[in-house]
Short mmCIF file of C-alpha atoms in Angstrom, two decimals:
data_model
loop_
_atom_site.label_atom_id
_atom_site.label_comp_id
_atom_site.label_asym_id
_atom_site.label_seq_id
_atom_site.Cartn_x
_atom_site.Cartn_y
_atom_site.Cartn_z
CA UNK A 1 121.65 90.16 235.46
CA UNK A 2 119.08 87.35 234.59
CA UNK A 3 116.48 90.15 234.87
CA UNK A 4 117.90 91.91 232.30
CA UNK A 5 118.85 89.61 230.02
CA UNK A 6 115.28 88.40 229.90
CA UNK A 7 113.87 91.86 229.00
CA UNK A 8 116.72 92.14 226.33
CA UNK A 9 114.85 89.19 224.94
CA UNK A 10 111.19 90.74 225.19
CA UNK A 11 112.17 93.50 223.53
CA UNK A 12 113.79 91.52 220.18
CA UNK A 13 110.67 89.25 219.76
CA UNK A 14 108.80 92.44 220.06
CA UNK A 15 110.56 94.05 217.37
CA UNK A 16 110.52 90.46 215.32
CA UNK A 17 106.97 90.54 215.51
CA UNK A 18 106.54 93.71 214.50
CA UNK A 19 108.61 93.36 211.18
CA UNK A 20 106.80 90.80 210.31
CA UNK A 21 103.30 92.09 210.80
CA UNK A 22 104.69 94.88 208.56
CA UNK A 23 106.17 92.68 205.52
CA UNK A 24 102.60 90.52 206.09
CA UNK A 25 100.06 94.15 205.58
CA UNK A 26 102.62 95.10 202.37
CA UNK A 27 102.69 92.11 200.65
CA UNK A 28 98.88 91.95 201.19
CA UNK A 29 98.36 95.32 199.82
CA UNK A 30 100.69 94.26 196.52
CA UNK A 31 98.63 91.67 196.26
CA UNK A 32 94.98 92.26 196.63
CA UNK A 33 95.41 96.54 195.97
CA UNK A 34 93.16 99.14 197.12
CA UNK A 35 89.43 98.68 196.47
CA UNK A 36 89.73 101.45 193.87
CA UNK A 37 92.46 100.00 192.02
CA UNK A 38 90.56 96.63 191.92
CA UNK A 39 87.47 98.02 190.80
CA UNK A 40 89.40 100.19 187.64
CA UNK A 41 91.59 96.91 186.81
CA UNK A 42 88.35 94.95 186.72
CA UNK A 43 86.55 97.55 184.71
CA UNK A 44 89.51 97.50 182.46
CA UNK A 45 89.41 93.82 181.97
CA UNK A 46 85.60 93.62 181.79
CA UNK A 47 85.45 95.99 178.94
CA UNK A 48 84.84 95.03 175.18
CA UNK A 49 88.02 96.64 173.83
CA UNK A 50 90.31 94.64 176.45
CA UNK A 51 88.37 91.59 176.29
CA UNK A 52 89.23 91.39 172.62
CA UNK A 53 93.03 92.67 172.60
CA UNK A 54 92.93 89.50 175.10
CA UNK A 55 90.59 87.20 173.33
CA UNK A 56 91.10 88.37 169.54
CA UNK A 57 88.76 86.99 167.02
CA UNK A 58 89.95 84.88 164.19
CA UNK A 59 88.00 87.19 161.81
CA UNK A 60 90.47 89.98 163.51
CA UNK A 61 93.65 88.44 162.23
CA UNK A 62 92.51 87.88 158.69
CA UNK A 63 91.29 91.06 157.85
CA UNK A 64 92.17 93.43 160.39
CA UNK A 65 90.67 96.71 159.01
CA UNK A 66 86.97 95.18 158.53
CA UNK A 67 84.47 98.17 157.15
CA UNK A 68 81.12 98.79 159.22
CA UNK A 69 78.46 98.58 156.65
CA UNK A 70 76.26 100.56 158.65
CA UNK A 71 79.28 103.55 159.01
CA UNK A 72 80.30 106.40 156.90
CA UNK A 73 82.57 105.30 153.92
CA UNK A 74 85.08 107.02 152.72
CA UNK A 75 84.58 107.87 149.49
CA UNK A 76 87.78 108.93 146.74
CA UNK A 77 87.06 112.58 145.66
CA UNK A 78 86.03 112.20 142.03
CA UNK A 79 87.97 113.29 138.46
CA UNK A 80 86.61 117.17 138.74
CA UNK A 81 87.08 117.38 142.78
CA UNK A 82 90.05 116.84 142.54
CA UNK A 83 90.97 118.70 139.63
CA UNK A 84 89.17 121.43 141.60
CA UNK A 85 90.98 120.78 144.86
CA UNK A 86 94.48 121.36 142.74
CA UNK A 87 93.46 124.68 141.15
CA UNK A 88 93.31 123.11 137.58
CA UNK A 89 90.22 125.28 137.35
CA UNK A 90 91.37 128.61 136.82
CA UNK A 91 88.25 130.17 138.80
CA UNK A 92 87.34 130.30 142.40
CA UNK A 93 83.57 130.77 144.26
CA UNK A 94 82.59 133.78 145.59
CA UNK A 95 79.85 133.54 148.12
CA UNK A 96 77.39 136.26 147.90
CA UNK A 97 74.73 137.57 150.26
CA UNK A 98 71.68 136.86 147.73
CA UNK A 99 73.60 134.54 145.29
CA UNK A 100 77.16 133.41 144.56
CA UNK A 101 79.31 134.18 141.83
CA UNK A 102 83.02 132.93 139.94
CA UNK A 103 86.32 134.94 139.99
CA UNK A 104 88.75 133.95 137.46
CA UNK A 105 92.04 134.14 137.46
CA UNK A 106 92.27 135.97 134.02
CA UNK A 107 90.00 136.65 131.78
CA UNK A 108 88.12 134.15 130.49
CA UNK A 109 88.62 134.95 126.86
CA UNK A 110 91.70 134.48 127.06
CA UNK A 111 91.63 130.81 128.29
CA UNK A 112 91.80 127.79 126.04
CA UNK A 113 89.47 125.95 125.56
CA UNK A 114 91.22 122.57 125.10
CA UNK A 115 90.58 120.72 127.60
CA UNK A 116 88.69 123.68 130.11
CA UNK A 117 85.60 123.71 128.56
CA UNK A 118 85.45 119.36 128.74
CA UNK A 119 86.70 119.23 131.94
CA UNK A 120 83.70 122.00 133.59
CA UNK A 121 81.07 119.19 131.19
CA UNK A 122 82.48 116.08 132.83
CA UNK A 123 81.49 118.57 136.35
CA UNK A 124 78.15 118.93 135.32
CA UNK A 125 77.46 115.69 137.01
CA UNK A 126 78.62 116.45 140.49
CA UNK A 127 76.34 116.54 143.01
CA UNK A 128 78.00 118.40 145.76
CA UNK A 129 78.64 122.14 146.65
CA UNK A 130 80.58 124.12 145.42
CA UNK A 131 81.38 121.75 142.11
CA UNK A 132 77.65 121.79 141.20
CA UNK A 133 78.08 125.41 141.01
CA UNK A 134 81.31 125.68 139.61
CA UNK A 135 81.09 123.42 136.65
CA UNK A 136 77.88 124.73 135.62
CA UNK A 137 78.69 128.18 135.74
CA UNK A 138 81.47 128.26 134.36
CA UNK A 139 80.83 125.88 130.95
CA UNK A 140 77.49 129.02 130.55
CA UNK A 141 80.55 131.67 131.07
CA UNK A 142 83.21 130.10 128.89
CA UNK A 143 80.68 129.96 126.09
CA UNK A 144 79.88 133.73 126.42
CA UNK A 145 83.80 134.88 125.59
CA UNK A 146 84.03 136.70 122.24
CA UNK A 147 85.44 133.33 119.78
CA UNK A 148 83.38 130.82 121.34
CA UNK A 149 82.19 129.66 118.10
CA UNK A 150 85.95 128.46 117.16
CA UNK A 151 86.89 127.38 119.83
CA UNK A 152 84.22 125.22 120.70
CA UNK A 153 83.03 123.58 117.47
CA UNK A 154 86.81 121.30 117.28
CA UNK A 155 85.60 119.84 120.56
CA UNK A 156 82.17 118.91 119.57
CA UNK A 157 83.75 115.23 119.44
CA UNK A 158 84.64 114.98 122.87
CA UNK A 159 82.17 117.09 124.15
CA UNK A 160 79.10 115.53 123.05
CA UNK A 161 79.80 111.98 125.33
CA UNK A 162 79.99 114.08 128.12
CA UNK A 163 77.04 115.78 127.80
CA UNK A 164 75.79 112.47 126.95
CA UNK A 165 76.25 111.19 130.05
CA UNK A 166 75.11 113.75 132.34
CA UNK A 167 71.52 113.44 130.31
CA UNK A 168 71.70 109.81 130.45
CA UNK A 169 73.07 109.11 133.94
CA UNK A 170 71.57 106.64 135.93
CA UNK A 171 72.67 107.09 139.84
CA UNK A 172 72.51 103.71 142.00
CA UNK A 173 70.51 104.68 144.50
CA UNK A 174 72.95 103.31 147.41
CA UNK A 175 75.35 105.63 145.30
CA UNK A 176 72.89 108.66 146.53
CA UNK A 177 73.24 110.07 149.87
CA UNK A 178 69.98 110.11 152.37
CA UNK A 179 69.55 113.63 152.15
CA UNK A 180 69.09 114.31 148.63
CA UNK A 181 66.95 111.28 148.40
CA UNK A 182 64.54 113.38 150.82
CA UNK A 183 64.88 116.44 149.16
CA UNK A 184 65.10 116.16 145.32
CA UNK A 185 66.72 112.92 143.23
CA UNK A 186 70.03 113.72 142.13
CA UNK A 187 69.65 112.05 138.76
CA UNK A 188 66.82 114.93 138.09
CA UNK A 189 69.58 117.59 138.63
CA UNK A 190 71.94 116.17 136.82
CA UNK A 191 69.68 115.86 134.23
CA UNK A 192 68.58 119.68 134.09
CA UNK A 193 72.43 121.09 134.44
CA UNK A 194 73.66 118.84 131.21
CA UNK A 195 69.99 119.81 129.06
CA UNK A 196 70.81 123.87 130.06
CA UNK A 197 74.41 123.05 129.15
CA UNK A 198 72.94 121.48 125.75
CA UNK A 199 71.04 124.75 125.14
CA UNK A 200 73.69 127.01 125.73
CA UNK A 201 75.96 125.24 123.38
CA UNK A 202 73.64 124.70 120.77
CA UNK A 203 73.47 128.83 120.60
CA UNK A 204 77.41 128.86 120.23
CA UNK A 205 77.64 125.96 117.29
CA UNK A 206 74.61 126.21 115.45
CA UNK A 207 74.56 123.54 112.87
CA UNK A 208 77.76 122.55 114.02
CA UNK A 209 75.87 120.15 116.59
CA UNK A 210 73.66 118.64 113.75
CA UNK A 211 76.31 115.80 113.67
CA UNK A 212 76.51 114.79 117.09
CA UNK A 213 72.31 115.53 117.81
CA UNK A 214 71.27 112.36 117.34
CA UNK A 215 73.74 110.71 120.47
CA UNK A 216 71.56 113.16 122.59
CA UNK A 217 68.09 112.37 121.45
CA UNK A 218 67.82 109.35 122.92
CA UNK A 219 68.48 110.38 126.42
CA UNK A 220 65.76 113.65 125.70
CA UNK A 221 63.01 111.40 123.88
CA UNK A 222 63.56 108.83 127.47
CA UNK A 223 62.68 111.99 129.55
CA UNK A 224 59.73 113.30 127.67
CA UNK A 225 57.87 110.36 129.35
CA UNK A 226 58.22 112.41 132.68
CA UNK A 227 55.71 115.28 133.02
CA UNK A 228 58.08 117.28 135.11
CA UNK A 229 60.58 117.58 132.20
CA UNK A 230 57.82 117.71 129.40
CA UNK A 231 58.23 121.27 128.85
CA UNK A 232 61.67 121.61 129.44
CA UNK A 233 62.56 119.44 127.00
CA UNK A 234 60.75 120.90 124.36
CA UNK A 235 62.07 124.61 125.04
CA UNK A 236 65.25 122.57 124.22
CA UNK A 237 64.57 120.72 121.28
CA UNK A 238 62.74 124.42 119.80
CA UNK A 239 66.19 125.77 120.37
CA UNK A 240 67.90 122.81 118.77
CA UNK A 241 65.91 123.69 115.81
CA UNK A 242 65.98 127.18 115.64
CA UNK A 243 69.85 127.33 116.08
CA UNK A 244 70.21 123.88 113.83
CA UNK A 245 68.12 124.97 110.75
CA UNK A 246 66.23 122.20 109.08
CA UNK A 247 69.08 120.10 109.21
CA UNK A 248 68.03 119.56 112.72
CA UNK A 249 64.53 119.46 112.10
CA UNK A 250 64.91 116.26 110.64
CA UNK A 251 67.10 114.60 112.75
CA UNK A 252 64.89 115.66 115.65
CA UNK A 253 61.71 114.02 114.10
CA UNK A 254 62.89 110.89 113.32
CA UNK A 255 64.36 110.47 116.65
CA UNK A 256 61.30 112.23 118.47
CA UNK A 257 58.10 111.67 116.00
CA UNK A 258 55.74 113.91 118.29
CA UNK A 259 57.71 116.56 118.04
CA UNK A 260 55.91 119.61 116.98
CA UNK A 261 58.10 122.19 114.69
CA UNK A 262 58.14 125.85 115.86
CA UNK A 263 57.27 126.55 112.53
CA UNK A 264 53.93 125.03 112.52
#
């Protein structure tokens, strides 16, 4: 009877024991964790984003959003993009094999001119695809319609500071992206779109544009300095005069004194 009371008592510290070597290994696993869990919750503390949702800067929590100088900005989509983008310009791109061309939506003759014809000027100084193309394109097609004349002479006014300004526009150059800085300035093409657009408009008015010629001669007679534009400029100012009569003549050589007349 003794005997067997004794093993009765063997066998419960046995079991004791072994509960508690049990509740002893869990607790130490809770604790400490496999070596793999310790290694990803130390990587996940050690790393910069954790380390500052932890430690945040005071710089974080006054401006939250702060711009990398060094990143891509976002830039807002200018007046014509956008115009563009919401199919105010009645005329799409068509991408061609050897070159690209516009579809309109209706003819353009049939288009006002009030304010299309300002609106494709102000594009003239873009300086991305496909609103380079676009704007210039379609100011040389408006001007071809049959009644360009009357249309376009009551918007000489407006017309002329916009073409004013894409002769005359001086790009910051942190305003120009890297690329066309390698390749050619942007100012320079900015420069030839609004002097073609000048010529093309100058065949529609006539003497019309004697009024306003003077606002553009500053911006041309600033150029002629450059020898790249030398020649250009003066195929423009020939067709200023021959369009302009002698009306034009005049205002031409007081505001460019080299000029030479085509009728010398």
């Amino acid at each position: 009877m003794q005997k067997s009371e004794c093993h009765r008592g063997v066998q419960m510290r046995n079991r004791l024991t072994d509960n508690c070597d049990q509740r002893t290994s869990s607790s130490a696993q809770v604790k400490h964790g496999t070596p793999v869990q310790q290694s990803k919750s130390s990587s996940s503390t050690s790393s910069p984003e954790s380390a500052r949702k932890l430690h945040p800067r005071p710089s974080d929590k006054l401006n939250p959003k702060t711009i990398n100088p060094f990143g891509e900005q976002p830039r807002a989509p200018s007046a014509f993009a956008a115009i563009y983008s919401k199919g105010g310009i009645p005329c799409r791109l068509v991408h061609g094999s050897v070159k690209h061309r516009l579809q309109w939506e209706c003819p353009p003759e049939k288009l006002p001119f009030d304010p299309l014809l300002i609106t494709l000027a102000e594009g003239l100084r873009e300086t991305k695809h496909p609103y380079t193309f676009v704007s210039k394109e379609g100011f040389r097609e408006l001007l071809l319609v049959t009644g360009a004349p009357e249309k376009a002479v009551p918007l000489l006014p407006r017309l002329i500071p916009v073409l004013k300004a894409a002769l005359g526009q001086v790009i910051p150059y942190w305003k120009i992206p890297l690329e066309d800085v390698l390749k050619v300035h942007v100012d320079d093409e900015v420069f030839e779109r609004g002097l073609n657009a000048l010529v093309q408009l100058t065949v529609v008015v006539g003497p019309s544009l004697n009024d306003h010629l003077k606002h553009l001669l500053t911006s041309l007679s600033k150029r002629l300095r450059d020898k790249k534009f030398k020649e250009p400029i003066t195929t423009a100012l020939q067709k200023l005069e021959q369009h302009g009569g002698s009306g034009s003549l005049i205002i031409i050589k007081s505001k460019i004194p080299t000029y030479c007349s085509i009728c010398c």
